[in-house]
Amino acid sequence: MLSLGWKKFSFFEQSVKKDHEFPQAVGCCCQGANSVVAGCSDGSVALLDRNLQIQQAFQAHVKSVDFVAYLEKEKLLVTLGHDEGAAPVNLKAWNLEGQPKSSTASPPCLRTLRVFTPKQPEAEVTAMAVHEESWPTMTIAVGLASGSVYVLRGDVGKDKAHRTTLSMQPPGSPITTLNFKGSTNHLHLYVTTQTSVAAFDIKTSSKVSLDEAGASPGCAVLNPEGDLIVGRDEAFYFNTLEGRGPCFACEGHKEQLRWFHNYIVAILSTPGQQDYPATFVLQVFDLRNKLIAVSVPLAEAPRHVVCNWGLVLVVQADNTLVCLKEKELNSKLELLYNKSLYLLALNLAQSHQADPSSCAEIRRRYADHLYSKHDYDGAMTQYVATIGYLEPSYVIRKFLDAQRIHNLTSYLEKLHEQGKASADHTTLLLNCYTKLKDVDKLDQFLRGSGAADTTPSLNFDVETAVKVCRAAGYYQHALFVSQAAAETEWYLDILLEDMQSWDDALAYLQDLPRQQAAAALKKHGKVLLNNRPEATTALLMQLCTPGDSSKPDGDWIAKVSDFAHLAADRPMALMLLCEFILNSTRAPPGEEFLYHTLLELHLMGDEEDQGSQPAGSATAESAAQSMSASSQHISDVSGSQDEEEQESRRQAGAAATTSGPPRLGPVNGLSPQKREAALDLLKRGWPLGEESKYDTNHALVLCRMHGFSPGLRFLYEHMRLFREVLQVHMAAGDHAHLIEDCMRLGDASRGGDPHLWSEVLEYFARQPQDCTEQVLTLTNTQQSFGKTRLVLHVSSSSRTGKRCCYYYYYYYCTALSLHVGAPVNQSGMIQSLGPASPFD
């Protein structure tokens, strides 16, 4: 016998059992529930356990048992045998469920059926098959030597089974095998004779001829997929309901076939010649992998072959029993490893449904073997198949050589395709592309399918890809990845830092949602403002004013304070922006900041305005620093206007005559236009009778820092701090405006402070020069009489005190004469002052 192209192995362990109770007169046998069912020629049935010891035996038929079939689901045993009487051939159904393990107990017989009827004449039975259904429904096929098949279908429990007859052509050829395929509603029956193979539809009795060559008795078996495998001398043939399928060449006369796991168990024979008897061999074929799992010569002719408990049992003519047990998968794989049959080992593991990790280990061994043979392409093919199970660094280390960079690239590509790549793998792959200068591969990797109008699937670490592309100078690729990943910051970094594409960056910002654009401008606005000042300022203006309400964030408005730092060296740009926002929006966000910023920008000197000192950041920082400095001063000069506080303020003013008025900050040479603009801004932000739109304390600090007297006077007057208004004039030595504001703000009938008159007189008394003219101006005002309560507390020993007494005296006499309408004798009073002149 010859098996062409089949490798032989020893995947089964062989043993011979003689210590068993397998009956001598066995005519048929089959696999049972944890047992082997043996039908004997004396009509008995024996159930044997795993050790082939008789577990139970009972008399099933009077004369002989010819066929047995076990139904696993229903735990039923169907026997066909010969009995005495008018119906010698009968079918019987036995219930084996729940039977005691006793060698003498007989299970209940559920039903006895006659095989032959007047419409179905008696003939020699050559085959039987039973299709398992729910009792009492059952389908039984009985093959005859006449070439006919009797089919009993239906409720056999009440003898209501429907009987049909199927005929093979040509008639007269005995039926050799019967096998059911399918379910109850779509059931087919494979029928073989020595000369043909056919399939019948049980429901319609229609026939399909599959092969013009037949099968010997016991040489056709059904596999789990429902294919009928026919063993002939030259090959194994597969048959389906549609026709004949593939075949596997295997020469040798087949005596019996059985299906066991994924194998075909076959008994092959060689006819005897002259003095040499016939020989028999048991071979187990793995058709999928085209190998012979074991080949065992048999000492005697085999009588029966049965498979159960993971064993193959062969009963020989001398009643000795050959037992084959399959080895563990790992043992079989080691045999193949030793012969370097890695691909066969992989196929074997897959046919045994090994777990993926085991298959990956086989591939790893196979790849290592190919690598040692310098078959790098083949090795990489196997390594790729281990992704997800084998550590990538194991493979990468082997292919880091520059000559094998193409293999490494393909492996890294597969890592990314399967989502198993890390950031380091992305870096390595992109470096491979750049080293190979393979722009097409780089495009394909970064852009997915490579189509520009499709959305790529970024199955790699985006940040790493951007960094590597930027470092290698592939800026367009880095831009694509950043945009596909919606990474606005990275996209702008590339445009501005690497490509200096200012216009493209501004166009990109225009297309972003307003909030995103504002966030990006906080970081990148300075460089854009330096290179594209007009366009950048226009964009800032657009973001700080209401937008298109139809868009998702069109109503969102940015704050100018978020962008003040961008114009640190461009005060004019910041001034234009703030003025535009104030003029374009009724109540813009951060309105207070706008006033503060504009005020400081207006108060800056002409040299600073041209860029010698930062404006934007200085504005924010100086304002924050001056807030605490001004709080103490403002708390000193603010207060209510009730009588008690007026008295305390008057006393404070008297005290100020000795310490002098507070000094202002240095005047920075403001132009008239700037002074006017600053004052207009203060007035605009604090309309008469309304709340201030800016922080008055902060505005005071700025005005004092920059020596802006008009602003201080405006703020103090609106805060009703009239004494501080006069102190501004005193600090500036502006006597004319001092007298003017004293006369205006000291009028009690108009809500003024009458104490101002005395404070002004005390101020003039402290001056080193002659201020008689200013005092006369004050005393010549009729409205001053009766509105000032003169309280004089000075030392007559000091020159200042004498001068003050004189001014008070002169002021009093003048006021009295105006009041009574007649001159007053002043000589006595003058003498009381000491010298004739108060300035001696």
mmCIF file of C-alpha atoms in Angstrom, residues 51-168:
data_model
loop_
_atom_site.group_PDB
_atom_site.id
_atom_site.type_symbol
_atom_site.label_atom_id
_atom_site.label_comp_id
_atom_site.label_asym_id
_atom_site.label_seq_id
_atom_site.Cartn_x
_atom_site.Cartn_y
_atom_site.Cartn_z
ATOM 1 C CA ASN A 51 -12.077 -1.062 31.099
ATOM 2 C CA LEU A 52 -14.120 -3.183 28.682
ATOM 3 C CA GLN A 53 -15.786 -5.027 31.528
ATOM 4 C CA ILE A 54 -19.425 -5.979 31.076
ATOM 5 C CA GLN A 55 -21.509 -3.414 32.850
ATOM 6 C CA GLN A 56 -24.934 -4.698 31.819
ATOM 7 C CA ALA A 57 -26.239 -7.471 29.565
ATOM 8 C CA PHE A 58 -29.769 -8.381 28.504
ATOM 9 C CA GLN A 59 -31.573 -10.442 25.886
ATOM 10 C CA ALA A 60 -32.769 -8.095 23.158
ATOM 11 C CA HIS A 61 -33.821 -10.600 20.459
ATOM 12 C CA VAL A 62 -34.456 -14.320 20.363
ATOM 13 C CA LYS A 63 -31.992 -15.289 17.692
ATOM 14 C CA SER A 64 -29.478 -12.530 16.883
ATOM 15 C CA VAL A 65 -28.770 -8.822 17.026
ATOM 16 C CA ASP A 66 -27.677 -7.565 13.594
ATOM 17 C CA PHE A 67 -27.504 -3.763 14.070
ATOM 18 C CA VAL A 68 -27.390 -1.382 17.036
ATOM 19 C CA ALA A 69 -27.656 2.422 17.240
ATOM 20 C CA TYR A 70 -27.468 4.639 20.329
ATOM 21 C CA LEU A 71 -29.358 7.942 20.581
ATOM 22 C CA GLU A 72 -27.420 10.152 22.949
ATOM 23 C CA LYS A 73 -30.007 12.864 23.652
ATOM 24 C CA GLU A 74 -32.890 10.544 24.456
ATOM 25 C CA LYS A 75 -30.679 7.825 25.996
ATOM 26 C CA LEU A 76 -32.331 5.260 23.716
ATOM 27 C CA LEU A 77 -30.884 2.135 22.175
ATOM 28 C CA VAL A 78 -32.331 0.884 18.879
ATOM 29 C CA THR A 79 -31.653 -2.722 17.903
ATOM 30 C CA LEU A 80 -32.488 -4.657 14.739
ATOM 31 C CA GLY A 81 -32.484 -8.431 15.106
ATOM 32 C CA HIS A 82 -34.152 -11.753 14.397
ATOM 33 C CA ASP A 83 -36.916 -13.232 16.481
ATOM 34 C CA GLU A 84 -39.220 -16.234 16.145
ATOM 35 C CA GLY A 85 -42.751 -16.123 14.856
ATOM 36 C CA ALA A 86 -44.513 -14.582 11.911
ATOM 37 C CA ALA A 87 -42.381 -11.416 11.989
ATOM 38 C CA PRO A 88 -38.807 -12.647 12.348
ATOM 39 C CA VAL A 89 -37.053 -9.255 11.770
ATOM 40 C CA ASN A 90 -37.944 -6.506 14.229
ATOM 41 C CA LEU A 91 -36.848 -3.108 15.434
ATOM 42 C CA LYS A 92 -36.842 -2.466 19.170
ATOM 43 C CA ALA A 93 -36.348 0.726 21.189
ATOM 44 C CA TRP A 94 -34.824 0.408 24.677
ATOM 45 C CA ASN A 95 -34.757 3.060 27.368
ATOM 46 C CA LEU A 96 -31.303 3.089 28.958
ATOM 47 C CA GLU A 97 -31.803 6.216 31.052
ATOM 48 C CA GLY A 98 -31.590 5.741 34.815
ATOM 49 C CA GLN A 99 -30.953 2.018 34.630
ATOM 50 C CA PRO A 100 -29.109 0.379 37.577
ATOM 51 C CA LYS A 101 -25.590 -0.829 36.872
ATOM 52 C CA SER A 102 -26.455 -4.482 37.125
ATOM 53 C CA SER A 103 -25.310 -7.181 34.768
ATOM 54 C CA THR A 104 -28.691 -8.928 34.962
ATOM 55 C CA ALA A 105 -31.104 -5.975 34.809
ATOM 56 C CA SER A 106 -32.918 -5.527 31.514
ATOM 57 C CA PRO A 107 -33.970 -2.013 30.403
ATOM 58 C CA PRO A 108 -37.599 -1.436 29.420
ATOM 59 C CA CYS A 109 -38.477 -1.985 25.791
ATOM 60 C CA LEU A 110 -40.468 1.030 24.631
ATOM 61 C CA ARG A 111 -41.602 -0.266 21.275
ATOM 62 C CA THR A 112 -41.231 -3.189 18.881
ATOM 63 C CA LEU A 113 -41.739 -2.572 15.153
ATOM 64 C CA ARG A 114 -41.896 -4.981 12.286
ATOM 65 C CA VAL A 115 -39.437 -4.188 9.572
ATOM 66 C CA PHE A 116 -41.354 -5.868 6.780
ATOM 67 C CA THR A 117 -45.021 -5.479 5.809
ATOM 68 C CA PRO A 118 -47.076 -6.766 2.910
ATOM 69 C CA LYS A 119 -46.207 -3.578 1.005
ATOM 70 C CA GLN A 120 -42.537 -3.855 1.943
ATOM 71 C CA PRO A 121 -41.522 -7.485 1.317
ATOM 72 C CA GLU A 122 -38.876 -9.223 3.316
ATOM 73 C CA ALA A 123 -35.240 -9.142 2.208
ATOM 74 C CA GLU A 124 -31.792 -9.407 3.735
ATOM 75 C CA VAL A 125 -30.938 -6.375 5.878
ATOM 76 C CA THR A 126 -27.496 -4.972 5.040
ATOM 77 C CA ALA A 127 -27.473 -1.529 6.722
ATOM 78 C CA MET A 128 -29.336 0.598 9.255
ATOM 79 C CA ALA A 129 -29.306 4.267 10.328
ATOM 80 C CA VAL A 130 -31.353 6.125 12.939
ATOM 81 C CA HIS A 131 -31.886 9.917 13.082
ATOM 82 C CA GLU A 132 -32.256 11.161 16.623
ATOM 83 C CA GLU A 133 -35.395 13.133 17.403
ATOM 84 C CA SER A 134 -37.666 13.580 20.408
ATOM 85 C CA TRP A 135 -39.290 10.340 21.433
ATOM 86 C CA PRO A 136 -41.598 8.936 20.177
ATOM 87 C CA THR A 137 -40.837 10.709 16.886
ATOM 88 C CA MET A 138 -38.065 8.944 15.054
ATOM 89 C CA THR A 139 -36.692 8.351 11.543
ATOM 90 C CA ILE A 140 -35.198 4.914 10.826
ATOM 91 C CA ALA A 141 -33.686 3.789 7.521
ATOM 92 C CA VAL A 142 -33.136 0.088 6.791
ATOM 93 C CA GLY A 143 -31.003 -0.902 3.774
ATOM 94 C CA LEU A 144 -31.636 -4.169 1.973
ATOM 95 C CA ALA A 145 -29.682 -6.480 -0.263
ATOM 96 C CA SER A 146 -32.254 -5.815 -2.996
ATOM 97 C CA GLY A 147 -31.066 -2.217 -3.358
ATOM 98 C CA SER A 148 -34.097 -0.723 -1.605
ATOM 99 C CA VAL A 149 -34.255 1.353 1.544
ATOM 100 C CA TYR A 150 -37.251 1.221 3.875
ATOM 101 C CA VAL A 151 -37.816 4.435 5.800
ATOM 102 C CA LEU A 152 -39.990 4.628 8.916
ATOM 103 C CA ARG A 153 -40.758 8.177 9.977
ATOM 104 C CA GLY A 154 -43.076 9.610 12.589
ATOM 105 C CA ASP A 155 -44.583 8.448 15.882
ATOM 106 C CA VAL A 156 -43.136 4.993 16.260
ATOM 107 C CA GLY A 157 -44.463 4.782 19.813
ATOM 108 C CA LYS A 158 -48.046 4.259 18.571
ATOM 109 C CA ASP A 159 -47.150 2.469 15.361
ATOM 110 C CA LYS A 160 -48.162 5.520 13.337
ATOM 111 C CA ALA A 161 -44.889 5.814 11.489
ATOM 112 C CA HIS A 162 -45.065 6.727 7.832
ATOM 113 C CA ARG A 163 -43.347 4.098 5.674
ATOM 114 C CA THR A 164 -41.706 4.883 2.350
ATOM 115 C CA THR A 165 -39.418 2.937 0.025
ATOM 116 C CA LEU A 166 -36.376 4.440 -1.665
ATOM 117 C CA SER A 167 -34.751 2.632 -4.570
ATOM 118 C CA MET A 168 -31.227 2.771 -5.908
#
